[in-house]
Coordinates of C-alpha atoms in Angstrom, one line a residue:
X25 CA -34.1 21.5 -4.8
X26 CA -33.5 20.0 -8.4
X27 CA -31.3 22.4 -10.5
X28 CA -31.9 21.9 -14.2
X29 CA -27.9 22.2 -16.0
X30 CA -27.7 21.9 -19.5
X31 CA -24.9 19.0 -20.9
X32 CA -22.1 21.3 -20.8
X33 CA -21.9 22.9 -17.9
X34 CA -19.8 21.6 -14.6
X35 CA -21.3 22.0 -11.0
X36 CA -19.2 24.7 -8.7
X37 CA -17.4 22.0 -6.8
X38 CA -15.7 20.8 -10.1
X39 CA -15.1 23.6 -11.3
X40 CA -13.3 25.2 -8.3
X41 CA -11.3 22.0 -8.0
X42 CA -10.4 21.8 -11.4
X43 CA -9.9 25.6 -12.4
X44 CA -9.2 27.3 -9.3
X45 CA -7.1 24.3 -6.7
X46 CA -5.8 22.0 -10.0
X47 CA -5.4 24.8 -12.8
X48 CA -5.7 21.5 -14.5
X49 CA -4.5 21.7 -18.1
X50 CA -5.3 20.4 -21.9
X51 CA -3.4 17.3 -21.0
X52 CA 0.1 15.5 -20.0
X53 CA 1.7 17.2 -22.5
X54 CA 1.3 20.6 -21.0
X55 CA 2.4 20.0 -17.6
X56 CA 2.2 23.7 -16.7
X57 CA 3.9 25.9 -13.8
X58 CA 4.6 24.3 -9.7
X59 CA 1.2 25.0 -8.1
X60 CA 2.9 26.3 -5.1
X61 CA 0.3 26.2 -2.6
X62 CA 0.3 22.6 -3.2
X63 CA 4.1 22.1 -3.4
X64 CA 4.3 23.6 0.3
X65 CA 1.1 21.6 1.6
X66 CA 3.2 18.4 0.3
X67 CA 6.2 19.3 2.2
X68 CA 4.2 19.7 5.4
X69 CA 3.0 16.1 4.9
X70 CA 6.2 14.7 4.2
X71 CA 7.4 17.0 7.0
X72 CA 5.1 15.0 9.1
X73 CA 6.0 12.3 8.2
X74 CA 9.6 12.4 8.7
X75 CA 9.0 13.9 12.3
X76 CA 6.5 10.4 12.9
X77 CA 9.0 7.9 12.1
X78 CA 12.6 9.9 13.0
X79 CA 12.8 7.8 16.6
X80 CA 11.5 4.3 14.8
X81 CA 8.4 2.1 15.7
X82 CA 8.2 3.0 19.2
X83 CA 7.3 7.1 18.5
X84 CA 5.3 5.5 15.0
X85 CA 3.1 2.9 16.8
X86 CA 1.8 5.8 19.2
X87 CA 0.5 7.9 16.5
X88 CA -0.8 5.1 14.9
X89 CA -3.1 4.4 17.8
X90 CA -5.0 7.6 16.6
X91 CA -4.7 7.9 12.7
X92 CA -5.9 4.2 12.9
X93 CA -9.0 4.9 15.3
X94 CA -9.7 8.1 13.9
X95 CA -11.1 6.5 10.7
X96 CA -13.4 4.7 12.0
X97 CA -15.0 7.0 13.7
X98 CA -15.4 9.6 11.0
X99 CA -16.9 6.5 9.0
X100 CA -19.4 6.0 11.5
X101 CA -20.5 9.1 11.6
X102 CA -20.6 9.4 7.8
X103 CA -22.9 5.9 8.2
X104 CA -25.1 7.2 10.5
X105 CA -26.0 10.8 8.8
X106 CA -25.9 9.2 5.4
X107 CA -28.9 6.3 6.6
X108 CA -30.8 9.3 8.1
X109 CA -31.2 10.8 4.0
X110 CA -33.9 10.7 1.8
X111 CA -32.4 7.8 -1.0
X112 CA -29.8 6.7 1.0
X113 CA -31.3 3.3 0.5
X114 CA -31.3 3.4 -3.3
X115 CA -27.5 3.9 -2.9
X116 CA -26.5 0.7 -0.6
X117 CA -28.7 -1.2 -2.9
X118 CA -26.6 -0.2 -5.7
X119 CA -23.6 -1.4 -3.7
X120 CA -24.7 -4.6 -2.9
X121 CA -26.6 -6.1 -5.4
X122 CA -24.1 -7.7 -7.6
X123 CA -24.2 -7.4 -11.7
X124 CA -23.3 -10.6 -12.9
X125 CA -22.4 -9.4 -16.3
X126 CA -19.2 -7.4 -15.4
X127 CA -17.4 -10.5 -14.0
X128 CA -16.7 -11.0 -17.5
X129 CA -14.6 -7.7 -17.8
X130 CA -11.0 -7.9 -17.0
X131 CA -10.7 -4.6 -15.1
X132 CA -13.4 -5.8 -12.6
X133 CA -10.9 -8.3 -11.2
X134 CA -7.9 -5.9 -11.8
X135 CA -9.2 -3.2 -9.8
X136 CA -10.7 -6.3 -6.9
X137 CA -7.5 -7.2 -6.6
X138 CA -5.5 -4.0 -6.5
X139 CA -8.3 -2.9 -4.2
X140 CA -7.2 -5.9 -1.8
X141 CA -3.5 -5.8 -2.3
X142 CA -3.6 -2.0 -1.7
X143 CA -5.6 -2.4 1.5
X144 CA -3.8 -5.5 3.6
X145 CA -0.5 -4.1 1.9
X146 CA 0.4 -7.5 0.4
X147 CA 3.6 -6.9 -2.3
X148 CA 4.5 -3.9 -0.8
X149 CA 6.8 -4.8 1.9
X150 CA 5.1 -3.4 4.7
X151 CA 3.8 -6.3 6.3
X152 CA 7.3 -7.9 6.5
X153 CA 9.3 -4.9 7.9
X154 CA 6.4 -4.0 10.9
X155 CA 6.4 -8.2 11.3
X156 CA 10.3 -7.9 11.7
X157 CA 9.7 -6.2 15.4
X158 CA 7.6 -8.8 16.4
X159 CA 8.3 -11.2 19.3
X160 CA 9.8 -14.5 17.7
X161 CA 7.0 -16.5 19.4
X162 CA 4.2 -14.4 17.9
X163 CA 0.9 -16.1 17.0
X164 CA 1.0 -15.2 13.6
X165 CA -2.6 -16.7 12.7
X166 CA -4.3 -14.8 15.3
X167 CA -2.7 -11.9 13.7
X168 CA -3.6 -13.0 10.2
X169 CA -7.2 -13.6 10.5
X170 CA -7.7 -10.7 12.6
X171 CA -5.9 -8.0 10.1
X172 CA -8.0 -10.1 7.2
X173 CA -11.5 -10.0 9.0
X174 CA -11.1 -6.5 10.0
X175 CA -10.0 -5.1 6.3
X176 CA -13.1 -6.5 5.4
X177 CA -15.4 -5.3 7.8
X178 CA -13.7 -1.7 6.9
X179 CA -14.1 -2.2 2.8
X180 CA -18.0 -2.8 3.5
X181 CA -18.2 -0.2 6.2
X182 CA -16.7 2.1 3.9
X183 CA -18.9 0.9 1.4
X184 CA -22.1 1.1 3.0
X185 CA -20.8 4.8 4.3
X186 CA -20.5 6.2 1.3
X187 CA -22.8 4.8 -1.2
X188 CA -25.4 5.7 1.1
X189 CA -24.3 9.6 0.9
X190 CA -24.1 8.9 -3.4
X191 CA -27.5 7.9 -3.0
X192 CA -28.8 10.7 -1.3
X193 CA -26.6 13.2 -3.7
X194 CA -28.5 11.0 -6.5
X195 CA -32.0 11.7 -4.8
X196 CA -31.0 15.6 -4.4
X197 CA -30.2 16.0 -7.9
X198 CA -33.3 13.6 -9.7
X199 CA -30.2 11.4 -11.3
X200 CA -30.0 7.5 -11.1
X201 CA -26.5 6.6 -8.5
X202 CA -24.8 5.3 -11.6
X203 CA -24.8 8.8 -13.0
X204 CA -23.1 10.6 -10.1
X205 CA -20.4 8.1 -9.3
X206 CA -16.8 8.9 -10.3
X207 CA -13.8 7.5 -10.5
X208 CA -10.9 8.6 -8.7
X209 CA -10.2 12.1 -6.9
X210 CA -12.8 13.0 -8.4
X211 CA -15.5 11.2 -6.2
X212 CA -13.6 12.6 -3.1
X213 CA -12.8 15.8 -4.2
X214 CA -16.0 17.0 -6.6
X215 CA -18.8 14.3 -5.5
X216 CA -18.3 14.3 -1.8
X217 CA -18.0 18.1 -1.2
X218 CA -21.1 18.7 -3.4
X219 CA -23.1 16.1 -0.9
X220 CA -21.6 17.7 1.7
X221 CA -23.2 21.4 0.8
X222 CA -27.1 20.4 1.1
X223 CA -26.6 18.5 4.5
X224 CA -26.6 20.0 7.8
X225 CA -23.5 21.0 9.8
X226 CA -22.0 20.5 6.6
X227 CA -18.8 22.7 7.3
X228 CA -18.1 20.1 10.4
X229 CA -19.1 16.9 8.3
X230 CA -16.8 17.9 5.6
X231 CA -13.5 18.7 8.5
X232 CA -13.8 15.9 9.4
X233 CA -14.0 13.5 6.3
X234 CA -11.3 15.6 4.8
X235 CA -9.1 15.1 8.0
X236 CA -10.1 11.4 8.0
X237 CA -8.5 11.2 4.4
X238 CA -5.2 13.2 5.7
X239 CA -4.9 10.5 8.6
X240 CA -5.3 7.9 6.0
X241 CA -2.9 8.8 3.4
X242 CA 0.1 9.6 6.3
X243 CA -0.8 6.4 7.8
X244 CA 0.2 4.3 4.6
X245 CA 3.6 6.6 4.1
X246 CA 4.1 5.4 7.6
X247 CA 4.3 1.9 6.3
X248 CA 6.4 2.7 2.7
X249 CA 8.7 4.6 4.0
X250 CA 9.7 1.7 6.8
X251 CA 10.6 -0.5 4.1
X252 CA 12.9 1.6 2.4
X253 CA 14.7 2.6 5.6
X254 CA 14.8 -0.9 6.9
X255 CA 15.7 -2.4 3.4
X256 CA 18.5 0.7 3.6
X257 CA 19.5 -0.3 6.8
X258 CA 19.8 -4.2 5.9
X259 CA 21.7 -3.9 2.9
X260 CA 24.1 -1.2 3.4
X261 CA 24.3 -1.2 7.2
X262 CA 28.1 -0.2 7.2
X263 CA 28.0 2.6 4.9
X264 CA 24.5 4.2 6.7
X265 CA 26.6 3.4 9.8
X266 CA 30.0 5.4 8.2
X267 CA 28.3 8.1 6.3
X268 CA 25.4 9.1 7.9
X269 CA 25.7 7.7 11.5
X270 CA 22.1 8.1 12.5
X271 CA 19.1 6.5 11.4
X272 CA 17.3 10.0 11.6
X273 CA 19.5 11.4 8.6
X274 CA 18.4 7.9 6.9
X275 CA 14.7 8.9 7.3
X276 CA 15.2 12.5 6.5
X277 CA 16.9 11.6 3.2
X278 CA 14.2 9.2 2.0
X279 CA 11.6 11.8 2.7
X280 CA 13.3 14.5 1.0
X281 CA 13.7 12.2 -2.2
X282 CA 10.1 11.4 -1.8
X283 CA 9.1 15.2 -1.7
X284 CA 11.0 15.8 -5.0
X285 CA 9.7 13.1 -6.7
X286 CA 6.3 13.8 -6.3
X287 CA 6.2 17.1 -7.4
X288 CA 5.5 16.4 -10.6
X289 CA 2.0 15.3 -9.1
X290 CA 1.5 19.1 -8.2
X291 CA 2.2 20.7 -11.6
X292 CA -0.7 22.2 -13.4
X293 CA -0.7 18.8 -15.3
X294 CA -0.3 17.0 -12.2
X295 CA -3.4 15.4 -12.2
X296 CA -2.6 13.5 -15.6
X297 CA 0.9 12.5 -14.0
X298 CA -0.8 11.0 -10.9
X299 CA -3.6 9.3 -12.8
X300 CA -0.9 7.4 -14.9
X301 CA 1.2 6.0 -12.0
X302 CA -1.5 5.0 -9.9
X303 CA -2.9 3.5 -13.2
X304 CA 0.6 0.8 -13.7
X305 CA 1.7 0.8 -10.4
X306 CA -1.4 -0.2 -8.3
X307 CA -2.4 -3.3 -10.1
X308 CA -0.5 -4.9 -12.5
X309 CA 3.1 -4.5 -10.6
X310 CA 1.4 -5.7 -7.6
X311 CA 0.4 -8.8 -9.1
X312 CA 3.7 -9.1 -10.4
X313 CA 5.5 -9.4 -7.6
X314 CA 3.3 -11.1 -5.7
X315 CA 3.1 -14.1 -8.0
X316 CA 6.6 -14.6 -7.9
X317 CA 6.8 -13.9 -4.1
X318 CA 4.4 -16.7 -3.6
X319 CA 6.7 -18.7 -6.0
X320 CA 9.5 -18.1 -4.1
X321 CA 8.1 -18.9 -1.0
X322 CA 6.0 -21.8 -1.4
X323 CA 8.1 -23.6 -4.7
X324 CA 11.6 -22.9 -4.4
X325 CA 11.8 -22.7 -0.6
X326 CA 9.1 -25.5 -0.2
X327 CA 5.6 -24.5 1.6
X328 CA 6.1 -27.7 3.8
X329 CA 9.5 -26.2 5.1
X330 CA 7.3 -23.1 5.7
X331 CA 5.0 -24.8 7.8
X332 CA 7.7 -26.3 10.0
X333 CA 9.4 -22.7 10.0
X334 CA 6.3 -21.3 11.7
X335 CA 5.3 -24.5 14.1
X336 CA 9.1 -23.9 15.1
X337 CA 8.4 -20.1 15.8
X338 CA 4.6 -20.3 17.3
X339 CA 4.0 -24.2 18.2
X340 CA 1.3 -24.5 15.8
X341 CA 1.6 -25.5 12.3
X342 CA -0.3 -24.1 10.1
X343 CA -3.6 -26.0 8.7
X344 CA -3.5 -28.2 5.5
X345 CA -5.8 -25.0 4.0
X346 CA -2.9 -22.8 4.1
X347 CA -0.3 -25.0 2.5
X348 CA -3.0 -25.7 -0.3
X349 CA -3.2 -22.2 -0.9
X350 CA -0.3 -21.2 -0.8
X351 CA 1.1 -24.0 -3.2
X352 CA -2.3 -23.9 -5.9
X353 CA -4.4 -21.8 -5.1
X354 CA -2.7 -18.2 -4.3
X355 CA -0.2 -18.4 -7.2
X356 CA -3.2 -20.0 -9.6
X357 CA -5.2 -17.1 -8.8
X358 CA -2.6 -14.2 -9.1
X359 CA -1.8 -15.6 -12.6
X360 CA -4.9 -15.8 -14.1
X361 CA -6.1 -12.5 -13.4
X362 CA -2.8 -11.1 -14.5
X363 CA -3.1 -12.8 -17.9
X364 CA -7.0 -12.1 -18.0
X365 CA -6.4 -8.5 -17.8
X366 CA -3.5 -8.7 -20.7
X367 CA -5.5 -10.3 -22.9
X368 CA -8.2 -7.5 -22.6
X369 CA -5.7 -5.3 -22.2
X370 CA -6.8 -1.4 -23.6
X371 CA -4.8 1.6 -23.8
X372 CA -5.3 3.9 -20.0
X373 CA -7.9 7.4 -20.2
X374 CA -8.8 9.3 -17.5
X375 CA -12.2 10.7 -18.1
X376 CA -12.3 11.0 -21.9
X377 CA -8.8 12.0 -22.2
X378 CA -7.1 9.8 -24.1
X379 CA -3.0 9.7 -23.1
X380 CA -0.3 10.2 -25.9
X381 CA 1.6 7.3 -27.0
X382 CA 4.5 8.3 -25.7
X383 CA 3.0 8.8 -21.7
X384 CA 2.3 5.1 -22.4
X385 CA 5.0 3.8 -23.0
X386 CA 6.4 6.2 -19.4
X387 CA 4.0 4.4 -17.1
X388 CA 4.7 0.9 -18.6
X389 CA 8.4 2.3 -17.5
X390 CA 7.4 3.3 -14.0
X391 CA 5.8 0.0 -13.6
X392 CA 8.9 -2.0 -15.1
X393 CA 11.4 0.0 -12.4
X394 CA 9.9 -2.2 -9.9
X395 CA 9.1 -5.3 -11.6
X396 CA 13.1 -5.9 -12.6
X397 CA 14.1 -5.5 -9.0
X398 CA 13.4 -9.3 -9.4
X399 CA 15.4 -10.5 -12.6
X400 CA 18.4 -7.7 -11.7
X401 CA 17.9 -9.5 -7.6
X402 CA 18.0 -13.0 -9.2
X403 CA 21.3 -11.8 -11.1
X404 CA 22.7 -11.0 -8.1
X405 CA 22.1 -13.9 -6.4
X406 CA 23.7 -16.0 -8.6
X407 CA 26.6 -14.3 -9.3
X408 CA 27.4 -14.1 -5.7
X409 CA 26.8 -17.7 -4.9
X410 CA 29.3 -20.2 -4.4
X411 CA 30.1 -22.8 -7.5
X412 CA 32.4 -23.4 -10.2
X413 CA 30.2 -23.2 -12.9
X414 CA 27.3 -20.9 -13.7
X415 CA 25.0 -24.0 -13.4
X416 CA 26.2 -24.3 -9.8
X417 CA 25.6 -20.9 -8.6
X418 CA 22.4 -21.0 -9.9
X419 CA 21.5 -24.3 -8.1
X420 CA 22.8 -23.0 -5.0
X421 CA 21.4 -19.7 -5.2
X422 CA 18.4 -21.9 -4.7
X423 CA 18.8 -23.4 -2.0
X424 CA 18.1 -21.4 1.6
X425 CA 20.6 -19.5 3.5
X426 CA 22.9 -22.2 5.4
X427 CA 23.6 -21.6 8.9
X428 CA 27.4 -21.4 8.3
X429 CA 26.5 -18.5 5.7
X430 CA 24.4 -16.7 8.6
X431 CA 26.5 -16.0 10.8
X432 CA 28.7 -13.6 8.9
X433 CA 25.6 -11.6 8.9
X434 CA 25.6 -11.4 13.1
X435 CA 27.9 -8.7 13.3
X436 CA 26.1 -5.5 11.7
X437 CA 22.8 -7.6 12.5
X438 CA 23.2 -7.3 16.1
X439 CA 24.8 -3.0 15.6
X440 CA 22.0 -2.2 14.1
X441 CA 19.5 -3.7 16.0
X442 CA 21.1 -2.6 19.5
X443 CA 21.2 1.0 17.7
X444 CA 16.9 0.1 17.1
X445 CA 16.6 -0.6 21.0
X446 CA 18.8 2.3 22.0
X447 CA 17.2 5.3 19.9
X448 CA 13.5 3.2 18.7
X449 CA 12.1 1.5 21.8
X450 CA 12.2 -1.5 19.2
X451 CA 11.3 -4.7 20.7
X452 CA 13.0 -6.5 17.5
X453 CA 14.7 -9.9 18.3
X454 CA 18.0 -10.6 16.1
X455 CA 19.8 -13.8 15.3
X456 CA 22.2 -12.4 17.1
X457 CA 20.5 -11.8 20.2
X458 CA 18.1 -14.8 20.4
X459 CA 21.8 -17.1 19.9
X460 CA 23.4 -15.8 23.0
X461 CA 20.3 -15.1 24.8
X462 CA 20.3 -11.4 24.5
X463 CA 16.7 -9.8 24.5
X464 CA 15.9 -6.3 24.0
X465 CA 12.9 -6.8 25.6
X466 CA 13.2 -9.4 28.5
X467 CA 11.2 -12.0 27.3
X468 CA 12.6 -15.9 26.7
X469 CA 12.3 -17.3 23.4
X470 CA 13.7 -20.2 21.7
X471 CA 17.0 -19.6 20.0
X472 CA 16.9 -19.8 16.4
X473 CA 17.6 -23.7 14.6
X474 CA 18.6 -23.4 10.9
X475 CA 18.4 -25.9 8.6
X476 CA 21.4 -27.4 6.9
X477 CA 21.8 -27.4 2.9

């Protein structure tokens, strides 16, 4: 059935999400009263959260095994109803049949690469803290190509999933796919749930893609909030160790500061809020720190004394490919679409609304509270680096950690780690522990070499 709506007027699933659940106002500048019921299903997230990651990996990577799998199997299903409906087709066509022309616009590649950095979790930090609990001797590659290959195969399961319900939903309602696709919450929240009504069993399809999306969105706080623990943990070990005593209180206070600052997002004028971080802090700072991650890494470290670090670790060195790419092309490519989108750089709306001047200039201030970590790290660096002169510290603050300087890091190394096995299950291997053949989990590796400066 075709329902004839004049230009005005909003179907029921928009307006009950954004009059009756949002209470959405005129704009930023009216943030509105707490939505309550929203406030309190936030604090049951982070709740849940907190209660996933209080006892460390070990209690974490058994809940992972279902919000991972769960996914999947939700997407699957979605696949398999959304093939079985009238213009399904017309909607995977419209996903995979490219349009040459947009290459030329600069959010194309913004939003490509946010997409990509936001699903493998590159810049974020995640990757390196879960890594951390690794064996020493683990085949990183194998690991590498398999997380690669198998984000992709999600992004076009996804894809194919969901295009193929748009396209029915276009089909139902006599309207070309372009005209029913949305940006944002609003696809998930307005276009979804509105597909969802005409199909059959829609009251089951709809738990479960909404439950997939809850598994989701806890399964990546799993990862964010690791790094600040760990990073915690790593850089203050003796005053978490004096003041707080527990690595439970750690995690309880990083979720509470977390459930504070994102209640804002759950305002009246929440919406707005959330649209303008995710807006300056999913792309641009991403890129950011990426770029001079990979400079870091492969220019001031050396990508050659990389390779030898990870033959030394797994037995294999890594292919010529790698070292290109990490030297040329990574960096090359990070650059270029962060310039690219500068240069066609236009002020951020959100569905006609155009933001204030002043809301701006707050999200380019969000986004700059994590790209000076960098300058304000560098400034550290050298000032705490050994030289007479300024030129001096900054040459050595160049150079990579010696192995006389490592060892006064053994100490509350090897405490905190022991308190990991003790209360986590961890299987992480210190310096420490590899030196003096001490393993947490049994298994020989090689002790650690360092190279002299």
């Amino acid at each position: 059935m075709v329902v004839a709506r004049s230009n005005n007027s909003i179907s029921p699933t928009e307006d009950f999400f954004e009059s009756r659940l949002l209470q959405k106002t005129s704009g930023i500048d009216s943030p509105g009263a707490l939505k309550w019921d929203l406030a309190l299903i936030l604090l049951f997230c982070w709740i849940l959260v907190y209660f996933c990651l209080w006892k460390g990996p070990k209690l974490t990577g058994k809940v992972v095994y279902f919000t991972v799998t769960f996914p999947y199997l939700v997407l699957l299903v979605l696949l398999i109803r959304g093939l079985t409906l009238p213009g399904a087709v017309n909607g995977i066509l419209y996903f995979i049949v490219p349009r040459w022309e947009l290459l030329l616009n600069a959010n194309v590649w913004v939003n490509a690469a946010a997409q990509t950095f936001n699903s493998l979790g590159i810049a974020f930090g995640g990757i390196i803290t879960m890594s951390s609990y690794n064996k020493r001797n683990n085949r990183i590659l194998k690991d590498v190509l398999a997380i690669g290959l198998l984000d992709a195969f999600t992004c076009v399961l996804a894809g194919f999933a969901i295009f193929s319900i748009l396209g029915y939903l276009a089909h139902n309602q006599g309207k070309d796919v372009h005209d029913v696709v949305k940006e944002g919450p609003g696809l998930v929240f307005i276009i979804y749930p509105e597909a969802f009504t005409s199909m059959p069993v829609s009251p089951l399809i709809s738990v479960l893609f909404f439950l997939m999306l809850i598994t989701l969105g806890i399964d990546s706080q799993f990862a964010s909030v690791e790094v600040i623990v760990t990073t915690i943990q790593d850089h203050f070990s003796l005053q978490v160790k004096k003041y707080l005593k527990r690595k439970e209180i750690l995690v309880l206070l990083v979720c509470l500061i977390s459930f504070l600052c994102g209640l804002p997002n759950v305002t009246q004028g929440g919406i707005y809020f959330f649209q303008l971080i995710d807006n300056f802090s999913s792309a641009m700072s991403l890129m950011y720190l990426a770029f001079f991650e990979v400079i870091a890494i492969t220019w001031i470290y050396g990508a050659r004394r990389l390779a030898k670090d990870v033959e030394m670790m797994t037995g294999v060195r890594p292919n010529i490919f790698f070292v290109v790419c990490w030297y040329v092309f990574s960096p090359l490519l990070i650059l270029g679409i962060w310039i690219f989108s500068l240069v066609q750089y236009t002020p951020f709306s959100m569905a006609g609304y155009e933001y204030p001047g002043w809301a701006i200039g707050l999200g380019w201030f969000l986004a700059a509270l994590s790209i000076v970590c960098i300058p304000a790290g560098m400034i550290h660096a050298v000032l705490n680096s050994k030289g007479q002169s300024l030129w001096q510290k900054f040459l050595n603050a160049l150079k990579p950690v010696s192995e006389e300087e490592t060892t006064t890091m053994t100490s509350y190394t090897k405490e905190r780690d022991v308190e990991d096995v003790r209360y986590n299950g961890s299987t992480r291997a210190t310096k420490f522990q590899e030196e003096h053949h001490e393993y947490p989990n049994g298994s020989p590796v090689k002790p650690l070499s360092y190279t002299k400066v």
